[in-house]
Short mmCIF file of C-alpha atoms and ligand atoms in Angstrom, two decimals:
data_model
loop_
_atom_site.label_atom_id
_atom_site.label_comp_id
_atom_site.label_asym_id
_atom_site.label_seq_id
_atom_site.Cartn_x
_atom_site.Cartn_y
_atom_site.Cartn_z
CA VAL A 1 -41.29 -63.09 42.90
CA ALA A 2 -37.57 -63.11 42.12
CA ASP A 3 -37.32 -66.79 43.11
CA ALA A 4 -40.31 -67.77 40.99
CA GLY A 5 -38.78 -65.81 38.10
CA ASP A 6 -35.44 -67.59 38.54
CA ALA A 7 -37.10 -71.01 38.62
CA LEU A 8 -39.02 -70.21 35.44
CA ALA A 9 -35.88 -68.85 33.78
CA ALA A 10 -34.01 -72.05 34.62
CA ALA A 11 -36.82 -74.13 33.14
CA VAL A 12 -36.84 -72.00 30.00
CA LYS A 13 -33.07 -72.35 29.62
CA GLY A 14 -33.55 -76.08 30.03
CA GLY A 15 -35.76 -75.96 26.98
CA GLY A 16 -38.99 -76.86 28.75
CA VAL A 17 -42.00 -76.37 26.51
CA PRO A 18 -44.53 -75.55 29.28
CA ALA A 19 -41.99 -73.13 30.77
CA CYS A 20 -41.66 -71.38 27.40
CA ALA A 21 -45.42 -71.12 27.11
CA ARG A 22 -45.65 -69.61 30.60
CA ALA A 23 -42.79 -67.23 29.88
CA LEU A 24 -44.44 -65.98 26.69
CA THR A 25 -47.69 -65.39 28.54
CA LEU A 26 -45.78 -63.20 31.00
CA VAL A 27 -44.16 -61.32 28.12
CA GLU A 28 -47.62 -60.60 26.73
CA ASN A 29 -49.44 -59.77 29.95
CA ASP A 30 -47.21 -58.97 32.88
CA GLU A 31 -44.60 -56.34 32.32
CA ALA A 32 -42.92 -56.52 35.73
CA ALA A 33 -42.68 -60.31 35.76
CA ALA A 34 -41.43 -60.29 32.18
CA ASP A 35 -38.71 -57.79 33.04
CA ALA A 36 -37.48 -60.01 35.88
CA LEU A 37 -37.61 -63.09 33.70
CA LEU A 38 -35.72 -61.45 30.83
CA ARG A 39 -33.07 -60.30 33.26
CA ALA A 40 -32.60 -63.87 34.42
CA LEU A 41 -32.46 -65.07 30.80
CA SER A 42 -30.20 -62.37 29.42
CA GLY A 43 -26.97 -64.38 29.53
CA ALA A 44 -28.56 -67.07 27.37
CA VAL A 45 -29.89 -64.75 24.67
CA GLY A 46 -28.10 -64.16 21.38
CA ARG A 47 -27.37 -67.62 20.02
CA ALA A 48 -30.37 -67.96 17.73
CA HIS A 49 -30.45 -66.59 14.23
CA ARG A 50 -33.58 -64.45 13.89
CA VAL A 51 -35.43 -64.54 10.63
CA GLY A 52 -38.00 -61.83 10.00
CA VAL A 53 -40.74 -62.62 7.49
CA THR A 54 -42.87 -59.66 6.50
CA GLY A 55 -45.18 -58.46 3.73
CA PRO A 56 -48.81 -57.72 2.96
CA PRO A 57 -51.54 -59.95 4.44
CA GLY A 58 -52.27 -62.92 2.21
CA ALA A 59 -48.92 -62.93 0.41
CA GLY A 60 -48.21 -66.40 1.77
CA LYS A 61 -45.90 -65.66 4.69
CA SER A 62 -47.33 -68.29 7.04
CA THR A 63 -47.33 -70.91 4.31
CA ILE A 64 -43.69 -70.11 3.59
CA VAL A 65 -42.80 -70.21 7.27
CA ALA A 66 -44.46 -73.62 7.60
CA GLY A 67 -42.45 -74.89 4.65
CA LEU A 68 -39.22 -73.52 6.08
CA VAL A 69 -39.99 -75.02 9.47
CA ARG A 70 -40.36 -78.48 7.92
CA ARG A 71 -37.02 -78.09 6.14
CA TRP A 72 -35.24 -76.88 9.26
CA ARG A 73 -36.75 -79.73 11.27
CA ALA A 74 -35.52 -82.19 8.69
CA ALA A 75 -32.07 -80.68 9.18
CA GLY A 76 -32.37 -81.35 12.92
CA LYS A 77 -32.93 -77.77 14.05
CA LYS A 78 -35.24 -76.72 16.85
CA VAL A 79 -37.39 -73.89 15.49
CA GLY A 80 -39.27 -71.09 17.24
CA VAL A 81 -41.93 -68.99 15.53
CA VAL A 82 -43.47 -65.75 16.80
CA ALA A 83 -46.32 -64.48 14.65
CA VAL A 84 -47.76 -61.00 14.87
CA ASP A 85 -50.54 -61.19 12.36
CA PRO A 86 -54.17 -60.43 13.10
CA THR A 87 -55.28 -61.65 9.68
CA SER A 88 -54.01 -65.21 9.85
CA PRO A 89 -53.19 -66.37 13.35
CA PHE A 90 -50.96 -69.40 13.62
CA THR A 91 -53.45 -71.13 15.84
CA GLY A 92 -56.12 -70.96 13.13
CA GLY A 93 -56.82 -73.90 10.85
CA ALA A 94 -55.66 -72.18 7.65
CA LEU A 95 -52.21 -71.53 8.87
CA LEU A 96 -49.94 -74.28 7.74
CA GLY A 97 -51.42 -74.80 4.32
CA ASP A 98 -53.20 -78.03 5.09
CA ARG A 99 -54.31 -79.86 8.17
CA VAL A 100 -51.99 -82.83 7.91
CA ARG A 101 -48.94 -80.66 7.76
CA MET A 102 -50.25 -78.49 10.56
CA SER A 103 -50.74 -81.34 12.98
CA GLU A 104 -47.33 -82.69 11.99
CA VAL A 105 -45.68 -79.42 12.96
CA ALA A 106 -47.98 -78.60 15.86
CA THR A 107 -47.29 -81.85 17.71
CA ASP A 108 -43.56 -81.74 17.08
CA PRO A 109 -41.74 -80.79 20.32
CA GLY A 110 -38.92 -79.34 18.22
CA VAL A 111 -41.18 -76.53 17.03
CA PHE A 112 -42.61 -73.79 19.21
CA ILE A 113 -45.21 -71.54 17.58
CA ARG A 114 -46.81 -68.57 19.27
CA SER A 115 -49.22 -65.97 17.93
CA LEU A 116 -49.12 -62.74 19.85
CA ALA A 117 -52.34 -60.93 20.54
CA THR A 118 -52.60 -57.63 18.75
CA ARG A 119 -54.32 -55.63 21.44
CA GLY A 120 -52.66 -52.42 22.49
CA ALA A 121 -50.41 -50.19 20.49
CA LEU A 122 -48.03 -51.68 17.99
CA GLY A 123 -45.17 -50.15 19.95
CA GLY A 124 -46.09 -52.42 22.83
CA LEU A 125 -46.58 -55.33 20.50
CA SER A 126 -43.21 -54.76 18.91
CA ARG A 127 -41.63 -54.91 22.33
CA ALA A 128 -43.56 -58.07 23.21
CA ALA A 129 -42.57 -59.68 19.90
CA GLN A 130 -38.89 -59.03 20.45
CA ASP A 131 -39.07 -60.15 24.07
CA ALA A 132 -40.79 -63.34 22.89
CA CYS A 133 -37.92 -63.94 20.45
CA ASP A 134 -35.50 -63.49 23.37
CA VAL A 135 -37.36 -66.15 25.36
CA LEU A 136 -37.29 -68.68 22.50
CA ASP A 137 -33.66 -67.84 21.82
CA ALA A 138 -32.76 -68.51 25.47
CA ALA A 139 -34.71 -71.79 25.30
CA GLY A 140 -32.43 -73.01 22.53
CA TYR A 141 -34.68 -72.57 19.53
CA ASP A 142 -32.57 -71.67 16.51
CA PRO A 143 -33.63 -70.24 14.14
CA VAL A 144 -36.37 -68.05 15.60
CA VAL A 145 -38.82 -66.70 13.03
CA LEU A 146 -40.73 -63.46 13.52
CA GLU A 147 -43.67 -63.14 11.12
CA THR A 148 -45.30 -59.71 10.86
CA ALA A 149 -48.07 -58.66 8.48
CA GLY A 150 -48.60 -55.31 6.89
CA VAL A 151 -46.54 -52.73 5.11
CA GLY A 152 -46.68 -49.84 7.58
CA GLN A 153 -43.56 -48.35 9.09
CA SER A 154 -44.08 -50.07 12.44
CA GLU A 155 -44.39 -53.50 10.84
CA ILE A 156 -41.27 -52.84 8.81
CA ASP A 157 -39.47 -51.79 11.99
CA VAL A 158 -40.48 -54.99 13.73
CA ALA A 159 -39.28 -57.05 10.81
CA ARG A 160 -36.01 -55.13 10.81
CA ALA A 161 -35.45 -56.42 14.29
CA ALA A 162 -34.36 -59.70 12.70
CA ASP A 163 -30.91 -60.87 11.62
CA THR A 164 -32.17 -61.84 8.18
CA VAL A 165 -35.25 -60.11 6.79
CA VAL A 166 -37.37 -61.86 4.16
CA VAL A 167 -39.94 -59.67 2.42
CA VAL A 168 -42.77 -61.63 0.81
CA VAL A 169 -45.00 -60.19 -1.91
CA SER A 170 -47.42 -61.80 -4.32
CA PRO A 171 -49.03 -60.84 -7.64
CA GLY A 172 -52.54 -59.54 -7.90
CA SER A 173 -54.51 -56.83 -6.11
CA GLY A 174 -51.59 -54.45 -6.54
CA ASP A 175 -50.09 -55.50 -3.22
CA GLY A 176 -46.63 -56.00 -4.61
CA VAL A 177 -46.53 -52.58 -6.19
CA GLN A 178 -47.96 -51.04 -3.03
CA ALA A 179 -45.33 -52.80 -1.00
CA MET A 180 -42.65 -51.36 -3.24
CA LYS A 181 -44.05 -47.88 -2.82
CA ALA A 182 -44.28 -48.27 0.94
CA GLY A 183 -40.55 -48.85 1.06
CA ILE A 184 -40.86 -52.34 2.41
CA LEU A 185 -38.44 -53.73 -0.16
CA GLU A 186 -35.65 -51.67 1.37
CA ALA A 187 -36.01 -53.65 4.57
CA GLY A 188 -35.43 -56.99 2.82
CA ASP A 189 -32.23 -58.98 2.76
CA LEU A 190 -34.14 -61.36 0.51
CA ILE A 191 -37.21 -60.62 -1.57
CA VAL A 192 -39.64 -63.44 -2.24
CA VAL A 193 -42.25 -63.27 -4.98
CA ASN A 194 -44.62 -65.96 -3.76
CA GLN A 195 -47.63 -67.37 -5.60
CA ALA A 196 -45.37 -67.67 -8.64
CA ASP A 197 -48.04 -70.01 -10.02
CA ARG A 198 -50.38 -67.05 -10.45
CA ALA A 199 -50.66 -64.57 -13.30
CA GLY A 200 -48.50 -61.48 -12.98
CA ALA A 201 -45.83 -63.05 -10.78
CA GLU A 202 -43.04 -62.82 -13.34
CA GLU A 203 -43.93 -59.20 -14.16
CA LEU A 204 -43.89 -58.30 -10.48
CA ALA A 205 -40.52 -60.03 -9.97
CA GLY A 206 -39.18 -58.18 -13.02
CA GLU A 207 -40.35 -54.81 -11.70
CA ILE A 208 -38.76 -55.48 -8.35
CA GLU A 209 -35.50 -56.58 -9.94
CA ALA A 210 -35.48 -53.44 -12.07
CA ALA A 211 -36.05 -51.27 -8.98
CA ILE A 212 -33.24 -53.03 -7.14
CA ALA A 213 -30.87 -52.66 -10.08
CA LEU A 214 -31.33 -48.87 -9.89
CA ARG A 215 -29.95 -48.73 -6.36
CA ALA A 216 -26.62 -47.08 -5.74
CA GLU A 217 -23.54 -49.28 -5.86
CA SER A 218 -23.08 -48.86 -2.10
CA VAL A 219 -26.56 -50.16 -1.25
CA ALA A 220 -27.15 -53.88 -0.79
CA ARG A 221 -28.97 -55.60 -3.63
CA PRO A 222 -31.10 -58.41 -2.29
CA ALA A 223 -31.77 -61.48 -4.39
CA VAL A 224 -35.31 -61.91 -5.71
CA LEU A 225 -36.60 -65.46 -5.33
CA ARG A 226 -39.73 -67.03 -6.78
CA THR A 227 -41.73 -69.46 -4.68
CA VAL A 228 -44.95 -71.43 -4.77
CA ALA A 229 -45.32 -71.99 -1.05
CA VAL A 230 -48.41 -74.19 -1.34
CA ASP A 231 -46.45 -76.90 -3.15
CA GLY A 232 -43.01 -76.11 -1.80
CA ARG A 233 -41.47 -74.90 -5.03
CA GLY A 234 -38.52 -72.60 -4.39
CA LEU A 235 -38.46 -73.18 -0.65
CA ASP A 236 -35.23 -75.22 -0.68
CA GLU A 237 -33.62 -72.28 -2.47
CA LEU A 238 -35.11 -69.86 0.05
CA ALA A 239 -33.83 -71.90 2.99
CA ALA A 240 -30.39 -71.98 1.37
CA ALA A 241 -30.46 -68.23 0.73
CA ILE A 242 -31.37 -67.54 4.37
CA ASP A 243 -28.54 -69.77 5.50
CA ALA A 244 -26.11 -68.05 3.14
CA HIS A 245 -27.16 -64.62 4.40
CA ALA A 246 -26.75 -65.76 7.99
CA LYS A 247 -23.25 -67.05 7.33
CA ALA A 248 -22.16 -64.04 5.28
CA SER A 249 -23.47 -61.49 7.79
CA ARG A 250 -21.77 -63.34 10.62
CA ALA A 251 -18.48 -63.38 8.71
CA ASN A 252 -18.47 -59.76 7.51
CA GLY A 253 -19.58 -58.08 10.73
CA ALA A 254 -23.01 -57.06 9.45
CA LEU A 255 -24.75 -59.26 12.01
CA GLU A 256 -22.91 -57.70 14.90
CA ALA A 257 -23.66 -54.19 13.59
CA ARG A 258 -27.31 -55.02 13.12
CA ARG A 259 -27.61 -56.44 16.61
CA ALA A 260 -25.98 -53.35 18.08
CA ALA A 261 -28.46 -51.17 16.18
CA ARG A 262 -31.30 -53.37 17.36
CA ALA A 263 -30.22 -53.10 21.01
CA ARG A 264 -29.99 -49.33 20.64
CA SER A 265 -33.41 -49.06 19.08
CA ARG A 266 -35.00 -51.28 21.73
CA VAL A 267 -33.54 -49.23 24.56
CA ARG A 268 -34.58 -46.05 22.84
CA SER A 269 -38.20 -47.13 22.35
CA GLU A 270 -38.37 -48.33 25.93
CA VAL A 271 -37.15 -44.95 27.19
CA GLU A 272 -39.67 -43.17 24.98
CA ARG A 273 -42.46 -45.42 26.17
CA ARG A 274 -41.60 -44.79 29.81
CA VAL A 275 -41.08 -41.06 29.46
CA THR A 276 -44.32 -40.41 27.61
CA GLY A 277 -46.17 -42.92 29.79
CA SER A 278 -45.11 -41.26 33.03
CA PHE A 279 -45.71 -37.80 31.57
CA TRP A 280 -49.38 -38.50 30.89
CA ASN A 281 -49.89 -40.57 34.02
CA GLU A 282 -48.97 -37.59 36.14
CA GLY A 283 -51.07 -34.86 34.60
CA GLY A 284 -54.31 -35.97 33.01
CA ASP A 285 -56.39 -32.90 33.83
CA ALA A 286 -53.67 -30.52 32.66
CA LEU A 287 -54.11 -32.09 29.23
CA ASP A 288 -57.90 -31.67 29.48
CA ARG A 289 -57.52 -27.98 30.28
CA ALA A 290 -55.02 -27.43 27.48
CA ALA A 291 -57.24 -29.25 25.00
CA GLU A 292 -60.20 -27.11 26.01
CA ALA A 293 -58.20 -23.92 25.50
CA VAL A 294 -56.99 -25.06 22.07
CA ALA A 295 -60.48 -26.13 20.98
CA ALA A 296 -61.89 -22.77 22.09
CA GLY A 297 -59.22 -20.91 20.15
CA ARG A 298 -57.61 -19.37 23.26
CA MET A 299 -54.30 -21.14 22.72
CA THR A 300 -52.37 -22.66 19.86
CA VAL A 301 -51.30 -26.30 19.94
CA ALA A 302 -47.68 -25.21 20.33
CA GLU A 303 -48.52 -22.90 23.25
CA ALA A 304 -50.48 -25.64 24.97
CA ALA A 305 -47.66 -28.16 24.53
CA SER A 306 -45.10 -25.65 25.80
CA ARG A 307 -47.17 -24.99 28.90
CA LEU A 308 -47.50 -28.67 29.68
CA VAL A 309 -43.80 -29.35 29.20
CA GLU A 310 -42.68 -26.23 31.10
CA GLY A 311 -45.13 -26.95 33.90
CA ARG A 312 -43.62 -30.40 34.31
CA ARG A 313 -40.08 -29.05 34.33
CA ARG A 314 -40.91 -26.65 37.16
CA ALA A 315 -42.71 -29.32 39.14
N1 GDP B 401 -51.86 -70.01 -5.51
C1 GDP B 401 -51.09 -69.90 -4.42
N2 GDP B 401 -51.65 -69.69 -3.22
C2 GDP B 401 -50.85 -69.58 -2.14
C3 GDP B 401 -49.45 -69.70 -2.24
N3 GDP B 401 -48.92 -69.54 -1.01
C4 GDP B 401 -49.95 -69.34 -0.16
N4 GDP B 401 -51.11 -69.38 -0.84
C5 GDP B 401 -52.46 -69.19 -0.28
O1 GDP B 401 -52.63 -67.83 0.04
C6 GDP B 401 -53.43 -67.67 1.20
C7 GDP B 401 -52.71 -66.82 2.24
O2 GDP B 401 -51.59 -67.54 2.72
P1 GDP B 401 -50.93 -67.24 4.13
O3 GDP B 401 -49.73 -68.07 4.21
O4 GDP B 401 -51.92 -67.33 5.22
O5 GDP B 401 -50.54 -65.69 3.93
P2 GDP B 401 -50.02 -64.62 5.00
O6 GDP B 401 -51.18 -63.76 5.37
O7 GDP B 401 -49.01 -63.81 4.23
O8 GDP B 401 -49.42 -65.35 6.14
C8 GDP B 401 -53.74 -69.07 1.69
O9 GDP B 401 -55.01 -69.44 1.23
C9 GDP B 401 -52.65 -69.91 1.05
O10 GDP B 401 -53.05 -71.24 0.84
C10 GDP B 401 -48.88 -69.94 -3.53
O11 GDP B 401 -47.67 -70.04 -3.72
N5 GDP B 401 -49.75 -70.02 -4.58
MG1 MG B 402 -49.71 -65.20 8.23
#
């Protein structure tokens, strides 16, 4: 297994497209093989700039990503995209705005796009998404984009795993306001009000700018950009703003600090996953008995939990 893993790792580092595809399938489906592969790749990880694109479903994230990909390709970059979005998978027809553009990007060997399946807990998916970014990074794709949909804490956390975080909102259906309330704006290094061709866009951008202006002096104040992703308006400016953020964070140490925090958080979640996983694997019927006692009113939740934890300590 180790030899097969090493051969695959070498092919990934060589930039082989089929090797990348195989590696990402392992990351999604085969934990042990993925661990071995990532170990073999580890020395090659860390060169790519990771761009997180997050926001409510339908805001236009995938359309924006497609537009950015075309610009980066025109600039000679090799681009990787990992999408975690059950509502608009990258493999679906709607993805890249229109079919012509999609086939253009999809057949371009300088672009690698992968939608991750959303089965299992988001904790597992978050791990898979970051591992997938590591694979594309090691394969020489730079930048690597991580698109995540939704405004829940876990989606925000996944997006935060990027070097530059772009939060996309759009007018209508109250999504923008909801996104603000959910705290998603705080995660953004850049805020994009997309669908600027639609009613309410300028009001939404104004509200967001007002909210940002109220932040303490010590807190970063992200720029608010307007885009119309379907016709490309504002995307040159967005690409330039991403580039500027990448350069500035590299120069002022913010990138290094963020990567250290990211490594810490990945190790921490992995420990938590293993500890809770092994805890429940080893004592399924103890949980059943405790649950029965709590349901019957013979024990409180706290007492039941204490018993389980103490029982394990003694074992
Ligand atoms: N009017 C308008 N529609 C847009 C714009 N950007 C994207 N859309 C449309 O909005 C829908 C959702 O876009 P998509 O990129 O899949 O959103 P995602 O779920 O955030 O990835 C699609 O039908 C797009 O064509 C825009 O700037 N203006
Ligand atoms: Mg999408």
